[in-house]
Amino acid sequence: MFPAGAPLALLLALVVGGMIPPCAQTAQAAARQAVVSVYDKQPPVTEKEVLGFVELLPRFRQWARDNKEEAHPVRRKGRPDFLYSPEAAAWVKNEGWDPRRFFCVMGRMAAAVTILAEGNDMPTRPGDMPAVSSGELELARVHMGSLLKAGGNDAALEH
């Protein structure tokens, strides 16, 4: 076996010896911490994405029902996020979407629909509701019928 402190000494020797650059480990850890939710570092939703989303959402909802999957807004680490399983991510990816982006679009459009339905002057917003831009609100307004039809009674479009 190793003497006490040997694993730490070995790690330090690898770092000091240049085998594992310390900045690489620090940068990787920082990158993991920087992305806390599906909304982090995501650009505003585009019209092309809304159109693709409303086309795919009914099939995703059917797949989720058939597989007893959950996918819905949550609050994580005090911030809005979106809960979905690795299986849901794989299904979305197989359909040509980046899973983080798909669930970001889902969450933002759900928030935009809620804001439009209840008024932009909501006294308090649910903790799982992401911020939406004025452009995303306008997209939701323009595509409200399609979003509601695609979402049906799904909790992803209700808060």
XYZ file of C-alpha atoms in Angstrom:
159
model
C 0.000 0.000 0.000
C 0.917 3.652 -0.202
C 2.393 5.402 2.811
C 0.166 8.097 4.340
C -0.021 11.097 2.013
C 1.357 9.173 -0.974
C -1.681 9.689 -3.253
C -1.530 13.433 -2.611
C 2.231 13.415 -3.193
C 1.740 11.504 -6.446
C -0.904 13.972 -7.637
C 1.299 16.923 -6.748
C 4.239 15.296 -8.556
C 2.086 14.876 -11.683
C 0.903 18.493 -11.517
C 4.351 19.929 -10.785
C 5.933 17.610 -13.331
C 3.634 18.965 -16.015
C 1.672 15.761 -16.554
C -1.601 17.420 -15.445
C -1.619 21.177 -15.903
C -3.264 22.684 -12.817
C -5.023 25.332 -14.898
C -6.753 22.613 -16.970
C -8.366 21.093 -13.897
C -9.315 24.534 -12.581
C -10.749 25.597 -15.945
C -12.814 22.395 -16.226
C -14.185 22.818 -12.708
C -14.995 26.482 -13.375
C -16.782 25.592 -16.616
C -18.929 22.995 -14.812
C -19.827 25.522 -12.128
C -20.469 28.337 -14.625
C -23.322 26.419 -16.277
C -25.866 25.995 -13.507
C -29.034 25.644 -15.577
C -30.240 25.065 -19.126
C -30.702 28.828 -19.436
C -27.117 29.816 -18.658
C -25.196 31.297 -21.577
C -28.084 30.679 -23.980
C -28.948 33.254 -26.657
C -32.529 34.449 -27.133
C -34.932 32.008 -28.778
C -35.338 32.524 -32.533
C -38.436 32.180 -34.686
C -36.884 29.203 -36.476
C -36.447 27.490 -33.097
C -40.051 28.201 -32.063
C -41.308 26.679 -35.316
C -39.131 23.586 -34.856
C -40.101 23.343 -31.205
C -43.870 23.394 -31.854
C -43.385 20.711 -34.498
C -41.432 18.416 -32.148
C -43.229 19.071 -28.847
C -46.309 16.867 -29.471
C -44.062 13.899 -30.334
C -41.881 14.576 -27.293
C -44.968 14.731 -25.059
C -46.207 11.399 -26.464
C -42.787 9.787 -25.952
C -42.634 11.167 -22.393
C -46.125 9.778 -21.591
C -45.312 6.389 -23.124
C -42.073 6.171 -21.134
C -43.382 7.756 -17.922
C -40.788 10.508 -18.199
C -40.828 13.844 -16.414
C -39.672 17.067 -18.018
C -40.630 20.348 -16.386
C -39.322 23.620 -14.981
C -37.626 23.429 -11.574
C -35.702 25.674 -9.260
C -32.135 24.492 -8.681
C -29.511 26.245 -6.592
C -31.990 29.092 -6.185
C -32.321 29.622 -9.937
C -34.714 28.522 -12.681
C -33.707 25.323 -14.448
C -35.353 22.436 -16.274
C -35.620 18.833 -15.083
C -35.174 16.090 -17.663
C -33.642 12.631 -17.672
C -30.661 11.370 -19.672
C -33.182 9.332 -21.692
C -35.160 12.469 -22.547
C -31.925 14.199 -23.529
C -31.020 11.265 -25.787
C -34.473 11.304 -27.423
C -34.263 15.046 -28.105
C -30.720 14.702 -29.432
C -31.845 11.886 -31.748
C -34.424 14.341 -33.131
C -31.685 16.818 -34.050
C -31.793 19.191 -31.068
C -29.173 19.966 -28.480
C -30.968 18.878 -25.280
C -29.998 21.992 -23.273
C -31.280 24.191 -26.070
C -34.539 22.268 -26.510
C -35.363 22.475 -22.806
C -34.241 26.114 -22.690
C -36.691 26.900 -25.505
C -39.389 24.893 -23.725
C -38.876 26.752 -20.463
C -38.639 30.203 -22.002
C -41.707 29.713 -24.166
C -43.642 28.357 -21.167
C -42.630 31.455 -19.213
C -43.534 33.760 -22.102
C -46.973 32.157 -22.509
C -47.580 32.511 -18.763
C -46.512 36.158 -18.770
C -48.765 36.912 -21.726
C -51.692 35.097 -20.128
C -51.311 36.677 -16.683
C -49.842 40.022 -17.640
C -46.296 41.265 -17.572
C -46.942 42.925 -14.238
C -47.185 39.620 -12.338
C -46.549 40.567 -8.695
C -44.292 37.576 -8.127
C -42.995 35.093 -10.605
C -42.540 31.434 -9.735
C -38.975 30.524 -8.796
C -38.762 28.083 -11.689
C -39.664 30.725 -14.279
C -36.733 31.952 -16.386
C -36.322 35.495 -17.588
C -37.529 36.102 -21.126
C -36.602 38.884 -23.490
C -39.080 41.232 -25.135
C -38.284 39.469 -28.425
C -39.178 36.095 -26.904
C -42.437 37.562 -25.585
C -43.232 38.801 -29.077
C -42.453 35.358 -30.569
C -44.775 33.757 -28.025
C -47.476 36.318 -28.851
C -47.160 35.661 -32.605
C -47.084 31.868 -32.183
C -49.430 31.598 -29.171
C -51.931 29.349 -30.943
C -49.254 26.937 -32.140
C -47.556 26.866 -28.731
C -50.810 26.150 -26.912
C -51.852 23.485 -29.412
C -48.432 21.788 -29.274
C -48.375 21.946 -25.473
C -51.927 20.809 -24.891
C -52.481 20.620 -21.140
C -48.797 19.907 -20.529
C -47.338 21.364 -17.336
C -44.360 22.611 -19.363
C -46.577 25.367 -20.767
C -48.244 26.146 -17.438
C -46.847 27.364 -14.155
